[in-house]
Coordinates of C-alpha atoms in Angstrom, one line a residue:
X1 CA 9.6 16.4 10.8
X2 CA 12.9 17.3 8.8
X3 CA 13.1 16.2 5.0
X4 CA 15.9 13.8 5.2
X5 CA 17.3 10.5 4.5
X6 CA 18.4 9.0 7.7
X7 CA 19.7 5.4 7.7
X8 CA 17.8 3.4 9.8
X9 CA 21.0 0.9 9.8
X10 CA 23.1 3.3 12.5
X11 CA 20.8 6.3 12.5
X12 CA 23.5 8.3 10.8
X13 CA 21.4 11.3 8.2
X14 CA 22.7 10.9 4.9
X15 CA 20.8 13.9 3.1
X16 CA 18.5 16.8 3.8
X17 CA 16.9 19.2 1.9
X18 CA 15.4 22.2 1.9
X19 CA 10.9 22.4 2.1
X20 CA 9.7 24.1 -0.6
X21 CA 8.0 27.7 -0.7
X22 CA 4.6 29.0 -1.8
X23 CA 6.3 30.6 -5.2
X24 CA 7.4 27.5 -6.0
X25 CA 4.6 25.2 -4.8
X26 CA 2.2 28.0 -6.9
X27 CA 4.7 27.1 -10.6
X28 CA 3.5 23.4 -9.5
X29 CA 0.4 24.1 -9.5
X30 CA 0.3 26.2 -11.9
X31 CA 3.0 24.3 -14.0
X32 CA 0.6 21.0 -13.7
X33 CA -2.9 23.0 -14.2
X34 CA -1.5 24.0 -17.3
X35 CA -0.2 20.6 -18.2
X36 CA -3.4 18.3 -17.7
X37 CA -5.3 21.3 -20.7
X38 CA -3.2 19.2 -23.0
X39 CA -2.0 15.8 -21.4
X40 CA -5.7 15.1 -21.2
X41 CA -6.2 15.1 -24.6
X42 CA -3.1 12.9 -25.4
X43 CA -3.8 9.5 -27.2
X44 CA -3.4 6.1 -25.2
X45 CA -1.2 5.4 -27.4
X46 CA 1.1 7.6 -26.2
X47 CA 1.1 7.3 -22.9
X48 CA 1.5 3.7 -23.1
X49 CA 4.4 4.9 -25.6
X50 CA 5.9 7.0 -22.6
X51 CA 4.6 4.4 -19.5
X52 CA 6.7 1.8 -21.4
X53 CA 10.1 3.8 -21.3
X54 CA 9.1 4.5 -18.0
X55 CA 9.1 1.3 -17.5
X56 CA 12.5 0.1 -19.4
X57 CA 14.4 3.0 -17.4
X58 CA 12.8 1.6 -14.2
X59 CA 14.6 -2.4 -14.8
X60 CA 17.7 -0.2 -15.9
X61 CA 18.0 1.6 -12.5
X62 CA 17.0 -1.6 -10.4
X63 CA 20.2 -1.8 -8.9
X64 CA 20.9 1.7 -7.8
X65 CA 17.2 3.0 -6.5
X66 CA 17.0 -0.3 -5.0
X67 CA 19.9 0.9 -2.7
X68 CA 18.4 4.4 -2.2
X69 CA 15.0 2.5 -1.3
X70 CA 16.8 0.7 1.4
X71 CA 19.4 3.4 2.9
X72 CA 15.9 5.4 3.0
X73 CA 13.5 3.1 5.2
X74 CA 15.5 -0.3 5.6
X75 CA 13.7 -2.7 3.8
X76 CA 16.5 -5.9 2.7
X77 CA 17.7 -4.8 -0.8
X78 CA 16.6 -7.6 -2.2
X79 CA 13.0 -6.8 -1.5
X80 CA 14.0 -3.2 -2.4
X81 CA 15.2 -4.3 -6.2
X82 CA 12.0 -7.0 -5.9
X83 CA 9.6 -3.5 -5.8
X84 CA 11.2 -2.1 -8.5
X85 CA 10.8 -4.4 -10.8
X86 CA 6.8 -5.1 -9.5
X87 CA 6.4 -1.2 -10.1
X88 CA 8.0 -1.6 -14.0
X89 CA 5.6 -4.5 -14.6
X90 CA 2.3 -3.0 -13.1
X91 CA 3.9 0.2 -15.2
X92 CA 3.4 -1.6 -18.2
X93 CA 0.2 -3.8 -17.5
X94 CA -1.8 -0.6 -17.0
X95 CA 0.2 0.7 -20.2
X96 CA -1.2 -2.9 -22.1
X97 CA -5.0 -2.5 -20.5
X98 CA -6.2 1.0 -20.1
X99 CA -7.7 1.6 -23.4
X100 CA -10.1 -1.2 -23.3
X101 CA -10.5 -0.8 -19.4
X102 CA -11.8 3.1 -20.2
X103 CA -13.3 1.8 -23.6
X104 CA -17.1 3.8 -23.6
X105 CA -19.3 1.7 -22.5
X106 CA -22.6 0.7 -24.6
X107 CA -26.3 1.2 -22.7
X108 CA -28.5 -1.8 -24.0
X109 CA -30.2 -0.4 -26.9
X110 CA -33.9 -1.5 -25.4
X111 CA -32.6 1.2 -22.1
X112 CA -31.8 4.3 -24.3
X113 CA -35.0 3.8 -27.0
X114 CA -37.3 3.8 -22.8
X115 CA -35.0 6.5 -22.6
X116 CA -36.1 8.5 -25.4
X117 CA -32.7 8.7 -27.5
X118 CA -31.6 7.8 -30.4
X119 CA -28.1 6.6 -28.8
X120 CA -25.7 6.6 -25.9
X121 CA -22.7 5.6 -24.0
X122 CA -20.5 6.2 -21.0
X123 CA -16.8 7.9 -21.0
X124 CA -14.3 7.5 -18.5
X125 CA -12.8 10.9 -18.8
X126 CA -9.7 12.1 -16.6
X127 CA -10.4 14.8 -13.6
X128 CA -7.1 16.8 -13.5
X129 CA -4.6 17.1 -11.1
X130 CA -4.2 14.5 -8.6
X131 CA -2.6 14.9 -4.9
X132 CA -0.9 11.7 -3.6
X133 CA 0.0 11.5 0.0
X134 CA 2.0 8.8 0.7
X135 CA 4.0 6.8 2.8
X136 CA 7.5 5.2 3.3
X137 CA 7.1 1.6 3.5
X138 CA 6.5 0.5 -0.1
X139 CA 8.5 4.0 -1.6
X140 CA 8.2 2.9 -5.2
X141 CA 5.7 0.4 -5.5
X142 CA 2.4 3.2 -3.8
X143 CA 3.2 6.0 -5.7
X144 CA 3.3 4.1 -9.1
X145 CA 0.4 2.3 -8.2
X146 CA -1.5 5.1 -8.7
X147 CA 0.9 7.1 -11.1
X148 CA 0.5 4.5 -13.9
X149 CA -3.0 4.6 -13.4
X150 CA -4.0 8.3 -13.3
X151 CA -1.0 9.1 -16.0
X152 CA -2.7 6.4 -18.3
X153 CA -6.1 7.9 -17.4
X154 CA -5.3 11.1 -18.5
X155 CA -4.7 12.6 -15.0
X156 CA -1.5 14.3 -14.3
X157 CA 0.6 13.8 -10.7
X158 CA 1.1 15.9 -7.5
X159 CA 3.5 13.7 -5.2
X160 CA 3.5 14.6 -1.6
X161 CA 5.5 11.8 -0.1
X162 CA 6.5 10.3 3.2
X163 CA 9.5 13.0 4.7
X164 CA 12.1 10.5 5.4
X165 CA 12.6 9.1 1.6
X166 CA 13.4 12.2 -0.3
X167 CA 15.5 10.7 -2.8
X168 CA 13.2 8.4 -4.2
X169 CA 10.4 11.0 -4.1
X170 CA 12.5 12.5 -6.7
X171 CA 14.3 10.2 -8.2
X172 CA 10.3 9.2 -9.6
X173 CA 9.2 12.4 -10.4
X174 CA 12.8 12.7 -12.4
X175 CA 12.4 9.2 -14.3
X176 CA 8.8 10.6 -15.9
X177 CA 10.9 13.0 -17.3
X178 CA 13.3 11.3 -18.7
X179 CA 10.3 8.6 -19.7
X180 CA 9.6 11.6 -22.1
X181 CA 6.1 12.8 -20.0
X182 CA 5.5 16.4 -20.2
X183 CA 6.7 19.1 -17.6
X184 CA 4.2 18.6 -15.4
X185 CA 2.4 15.5 -15.8
X186 CA 3.9 14.1 -12.4
X187 CA 5.8 16.1 -9.7
X188 CA 7.2 16.1 -6.6
X189 CA 6.4 18.3 -3.8
X190 CA 9.1 18.0 -1.2
X191 CA 7.1 19.7 1.3
X192 CA 5.9 18.6 5.1
X193 CA 2.9 17.5 6.3
X194 CA 1.6 20.8 7.1
X195 CA 1.6 22.2 3.1
X196 CA -1.3 19.8 2.5
X197 CA -4.0 21.8 3.2
X198 CA -3.5 24.4 2.0
X199 CA -2.1 22.9 -1.8
X200 CA -6.2 20.2 -1.6
X201 CA -7.7 23.5 -0.5
X202 CA -6.6 24.7 -4.0
X203 CA -9.0 24.2 -7.1
X204 CA -6.7 23.3 -9.3
X205 CA -6.3 20.3 -7.7
X206 CA -9.3 18.0 -8.1
X207 CA -8.7 15.3 -5.7
X208 CA -6.4 13.1 -3.9
X209 CA -5.3 9.7 -3.2
X210 CA -3.2 8.8 0.7
X211 CA -2.2 5.6 2.0
X212 CA -0.8 6.2 5.4
X213 CA -2.1 6.2 9.1
X214 CA -6.0 6.3 10.1
X215 CA -5.1 10.2 11.5
X216 CA -3.4 11.2 8.4
X217 CA -6.4 9.8 6.6
X218 CA -9.3 12.0 8.5
X219 CA -7.5 14.2 8.5
X220 CA -7.0 14.6 4.6
X221 CA -11.0 13.2 4.4
X222 CA -12.5 15.7 6.0
X223 CA -10.0 18.5 3.9
X224 CA -11.1 17.2 1.1
X225 CA -14.9 16.5 2.4
X226 CA -14.7 20.6 3.1
X227 CA -13.6 20.9 -0.6
X228 CA -16.2 18.3 -2.5
X229 CA -13.7 16.6 -3.7
X230 CA -13.1 13.0 -4.7
X231 CA -10.7 10.9 -2.2
X232 CA -9.3 7.0 -1.6
X233 CA -8.5 6.1 1.4
X234 CA -5.9 2.9 2.5
X235 CA -5.2 3.3 6.0
X236 CA -3.4 0.7 7.2
X237 CA -4.6 -3.1 8.0
X238 CA -4.6 -5.8 11.1
X239 CA -4.6 -8.7 8.7
X240 CA -5.9 -12.2 9.9
X241 CA -4.5 -15.2 9.3
X242 CA -5.8 -18.1 10.1
X243 CA -4.9 -22.0 9.4
X244 CA -7.9 -24.5 10.2
X245 CA -7.3 -28.4 11.1
X246 CA -7.3 -29.2 7.0
X247 CA -4.8 -27.5 6.2
X248 CA -1.1 -28.5 5.1
X249 CA 0.3 -26.5 8.5
X250 CA 4.0 -27.4 7.4
X251 CA 3.0 -24.6 4.2
X252 CA 1.5 -22.5 6.2
X253 CA 3.4 -22.1 9.2
X254 CA 6.5 -21.3 6.6
X255 CA 4.8 -19.0 4.5
X256 CA 3.2 -17.4 7.9
X257 CA 6.4 -16.2 8.6
X258 CA 7.4 -14.2 5.3
X259 CA 4.1 -13.0 5.7
X260 CA 4.0 -11.7 8.6
X261 CA 8.0 -9.7 8.2
X262 CA 8.1 -8.9 4.4
X263 CA 9.6 -5.3 4.5
X264 CA 10.7 -5.7 8.3
X265 CA 7.3 -6.4 9.1
X266 CA 5.9 -2.8 8.1
X267 CA 3.6 -3.7 5.6
X268 CA -0.5 -3.1 6.1
X269 CA -1.0 -5.8 3.9
X270 CA 0.8 -8.4 6.2
X271 CA -0.3 -11.0 8.5
X272 CA -0.5 -9.5 12.4
X273 CA -3.0 -11.7 13.9
X274 CA -2.7 -15.7 13.5
X275 CA -5.4 -17.3 14.4
X276 CA -5.2 -20.8 14.9
X277 CA -7.6 -24.1 15.1
X278 CA -7.1 -26.2 18.6
X279 CA -6.5 -29.3 16.8
X280 CA -3.1 -28.2 14.8
X281 CA -2.0 -25.0 17.0
X282 CA 0.8 -26.9 18.9
X283 CA 1.5 -28.1 15.4
X284 CA 1.5 -25.0 13.7
X285 CA 2.8 -22.4 16.7
X286 CA 6.2 -25.0 16.7
X287 CA 7.0 -24.3 13.5
X288 CA 5.7 -20.6 13.5
X289 CA 8.2 -19.8 16.0
X290 CA 11.2 -21.9 14.5
X291 CA 10.5 -20.0 11.5
X292 CA 10.5 -16.9 13.4
X293 CA 13.4 -18.0 15.2
X294 CA 15.7 -18.7 12.4
X295 CA 15.5 -15.8 10.1
X296 CA 18.7 -13.5 9.4
X297 CA 18.8 -10.5 10.6
X298 CA 21.4 -7.4 10.1
X299 CA 23.1 -4.9 7.5
X300 CA 19.6 -4.0 5.0
X301 CA 22.2 -3.7 2.1
X302 CA 23.5 -7.8 3.1
X303 CA 22.3 -9.5 0.4
X304 CA 21.6 -12.4 3.1
X305 CA 19.3 -10.4 5.4
X306 CA 15.5 -10.9 5.7
X307 CA 14.6 -8.7 8.4
X308 CA 16.5 -5.6 8.7
X309 CA 15.8 -2.3 10.9
X310 CA 12.3 -0.3 10.9
X311 CA 12.0 2.9 9.6
X312 CA 12.3 4.6 12.3
X313 CA 13.0 5.3 16.6
X314 CA 9.9 6.1 16.7
X315 CA 8.1 3.3 14.9
X316 CA 10.9 1.1 16.8
X317 CA 9.2 2.8 20.3
X318 CA 5.8 2.3 19.4
X319 CA 6.5 -1.4 18.6
X320 CA 8.0 -1.8 22.2
X321 CA 5.4 0.1 24.4
X322 CA 2.6 -2.3 22.3
X323 CA 4.7 -5.2 23.0
X324 CA 5.1 -4.3 26.1
X325 CA 1.7 -3.5 27.3
X326 CA 0.9 -7.1 26.0
X327 CA 3.7 -8.6 28.6
X328 CA 2.4 -6.4 31.7
X329 CA -0.7 -8.2 30.8
X330 CA 0.0 -11.3 30.8
X331 CA 0.7 -12.0 27.3
X332 CA 3.4 -14.6 26.4
X333 CA 6.7 -14.5 24.7
X334 CA 7.7 -16.9 22.6
X335 CA 10.0 -15.8 20.8
X336 CA 11.9 -11.9 20.5
X337 CA 10.1 -8.7 22.5
X338 CA 13.7 -7.2 23.4
X339 CA 15.2 -4.9 21.6
X340 CA 19.2 -5.4 20.6
X341 CA 22.1 -3.6 21.7
X342 CA 23.7 -1.9 18.6
X343 CA 23.4 1.0 16.5
X344 CA 20.5 1.6 14.3
X345 CA 15.9 0.8 14.6
X346 CA 16.4 -2.8 15.4
X347 CA 13.7 -5.5 16.9
X348 CA 13.8 -8.5 17.1
X349 CA 11.3 -10.8 15.0
X350 CA 8.6 -11.5 17.8
X351 CA 5.8 -14.2 18.4
X352 CA 2.8 -13.4 21.6
X353 CA 0.6 -15.5 22.8
X354 CA -2.0 -15.4 25.6
X355 CA -3.5 -12.2 24.0
X356 CA -6.7 -11.2 25.7
X357 CA -9.4 -8.5 24.3
X358 CA -8.0 -5.5 26.8
X359 CA -4.2 -5.6 25.4
X360 CA -3.5 -3.0 22.9
X361 CA -1.3 -4.6 20.8
X362 CA -5.2 -6.6 20.6
X363 CA -6.6 -3.3 18.9
X364 CA -3.8 -2.0 17.4
X365 CA -1.9 -2.0 14.6
X366 CA 2.0 -3.4 15.2
X367 CA 4.2 -2.4 12.2
X368 CA 7.2 -4.4 12.7
X369 CA 8.0 -8.3 12.9
X370 CA 5.6 -8.6 15.9
X371 CA 3.1 -11.9 15.0
X372 CA 0.7 -12.2 18.1
X373 CA -0.9 -15.9 17.7
X374 CA -4.6 -17.4 18.5
X375 CA -6.0 -20.6 19.7
X376 CA -9.6 -21.0 18.8
X377 CA -12.3 -23.4 18.9
X378 CA -14.0 -23.8 16.3
X379 CA -14.4 -21.9 12.8
X380 CA -17.1 -20.0 14.0
X381 CA -15.2 -18.5 17.2
X382 CA -12.5 -17.9 14.2
X383 CA -14.3 -15.8 12.5
X384 CA -15.4 -13.7 14.9
X385 CA -12.2 -13.4 16.5
X386 CA -11.2 -12.3 13.0
X387 CA -13.3 -9.5 12.8
X388 CA -12.5 -8.2 16.2
X389 CA -10.1 -5.2 14.7
X390 CA -11.2 -1.8 14.0
X391 CA -9.7 -2.8 10.3
X392 CA -9.9 -4.2 7.4
X393 CA -8.1 -4.6 4.5
X394 CA -7.1 -8.1 3.9
X395 CA -7.5 -11.3 5.5
X396 CA -5.5 -15.0 4.4
X397 CA -7.3 -18.8 5.4
X398 CA -5.6 -21.6 4.9
X399 CA -8.2 -24.3 4.5
X400 CA -9.4 -27.2 2.4
X401 CA -12.6 -27.6 3.3
X402 CA -14.7 -25.9 0.6
X403 CA -17.9 -25.2 2.7
X404 CA -15.5 -23.6 5.2
X405 CA -14.3 -21.5 2.2
X406 CA -17.3 -20.2 1.0
X407 CA -18.1 -19.4 4.4
X408 CA -15.4 -17.3 5.2
X409 CA -15.7 -15.2 2.1
X410 CA -19.4 -14.8 3.4
X411 CA -18.0 -13.7 6.4
X412 CA -15.1 -11.9 7.3
X413 CA -15.0 -8.0 7.1
X414 CA -12.1 -7.6 4.5
X415 CA -11.5 -6.3 1.0
X416 CA -9.5 -9.2 0.4
X417 CA -9.6 -13.1 1.2
X418 CA -6.9 -15.0 0.6
X419 CA -6.7 -18.8 0.0
X420 CA -3.6 -20.9 1.2
X421 CA -1.0 -18.6 0.3
X422 CA -0.4 -14.7 1.5
X423 CA -1.7 -11.5 0.9
X424 CA -0.5 -9.3 -2.5
X425 CA -1.1 -7.4 -4.6
X426 CA -1.4 -7.1 -8.4
X427 CA -2.2 -5.0 -11.2
X428 CA -5.1 -6.8 -11.9
X429 CA -6.7 -7.3 -8.9
X430 CA -8.6 -4.3 -7.4
X431 CA -6.9 -3.4 -3.5
X432 CA -8.4 -1.8 -0.7
X433 CA -10.8 -2.1 2.5
X434 CA -13.7 -1.8 4.8
X435 CA -14.2 -0.3 8.1
X436 CA -11.2 1.8 9.3
X437 CA -8.8 0.5 6.4
X438 CA -9.9 3.1 3.9
X439 CA -12.9 3.1 1.2
X440 CA -11.9 3.3 -2.9
X441 CA -9.8 1.0 -4.7
X442 CA -6.3 0.8 -6.6
X443 CA -5.2 -1.4 -9.1
X444 CA -7.1 -2.7 -11.8
X445 CA -10.3 -1.4 -13.9
X446 CA -11.6 0.0 -10.3
X447 CA -8.1 1.8 -10.0
X448 CA -7.9 3.6 -13.1
X449 CA -11.8 4.9 -13.0
X450 CA -11.3 6.1 -9.1
X451 CA -10.1 9.4 -10.3
X452 CA -12.1 9.4 -14.0
X453 CA -15.6 12.0 -14.6
X454 CA -17.7 8.9 -15.1
X455 CA -20.0 11.0 -18.0
X456 CA -23.0 9.5 -19.6
X457 CA -23.5 10.4 -23.2
X458 CA -27.0 10.7 -24.9
X459 CA -28.3 11.8 -28.2
X460 CA -31.9 12.3 -28.2
X461 CA -33.9 11.0 -31.2

């Protein structure tokens, strides 16, 4: 895949880049290793000062970087600006909380005495250069939610971004450079996916994090496992959105539309499977379908646009294949379902029902504005259907019944359960999944500690 900006709204190639050669990659690996030796000893206060400066610059750049993201991957420009603002907020959060999150831990005095020691502590120390393999769908946020905690912990970052967002990737390196971080603290590697294995096998790279497809996660985890290196993987999801009879149906249907089509439907944590109790199914379906039909689809640079194109021609083809397979197997199209005429890789907001387990769309993630709608008889069936997926990233449940709340928390196989609202990420809360959605956590204290050497320090009596 070429390293290029191709506008998904019209298919026009705007910029192309040569992949870095072996000599440049080696130079950057040497720089990362050398920078880490000194950066790891920097004070939290200095790292925080630099991170705050980077956040301020990002706020200043919000309009420009928003347009770049929209041009590269097609998200509505309002959402692109909001993504930049969220990144700046999260950078400040880690700047303000990292020292506390990584403070020395003191074991109980009785346990220290029982160990035969006079004193002991647990210290979190940085690992070294961390390779981040990142996707195009949230081209700033996916990187910042790794980079902010990693840099605040004293690590240095090496970014291999998706090949269709090179301008965003280069912007990120420049952002940290302009903020005053030492040269080599955060570097973008403009390389294709074929270069990842050799970079990951390099002894100077101490760990890796990947957000992306399941095949990509398997490949990175396999290499990292062979090299005995730590990894964190976030591999997508097919999140359930469960609506029970006690829910506010009007509100549940309204939020369902946003939960499905945010980022043009190309979000790992977007609700994708809408599981609705039979008692409220018709009322919910009517409102949900009406909301999907009412969305404004068009030029993602337009301020009123709510849904733009999917990011690539291949992505749209994959989406069409899932929908066509379902329809051929008996699914009912409640809205959308047909590719529009004209330029760009647009696909209409679509709702399908009468889904069966034999259909591909029941098992595979739909990365675009396509929703599947299921009718269930009771809570037990809702839980079984919600868990009937190889993924387990997040989940949404609408209910006012506290007994149902406890049951869903206990039984849903997911890294998050969000009640009476849509799944969202926030720097204070851990983010990640189970099953084929990956392992490890980003964000919060859990995320910043993922790439630390958790060190026991013990003194004899």
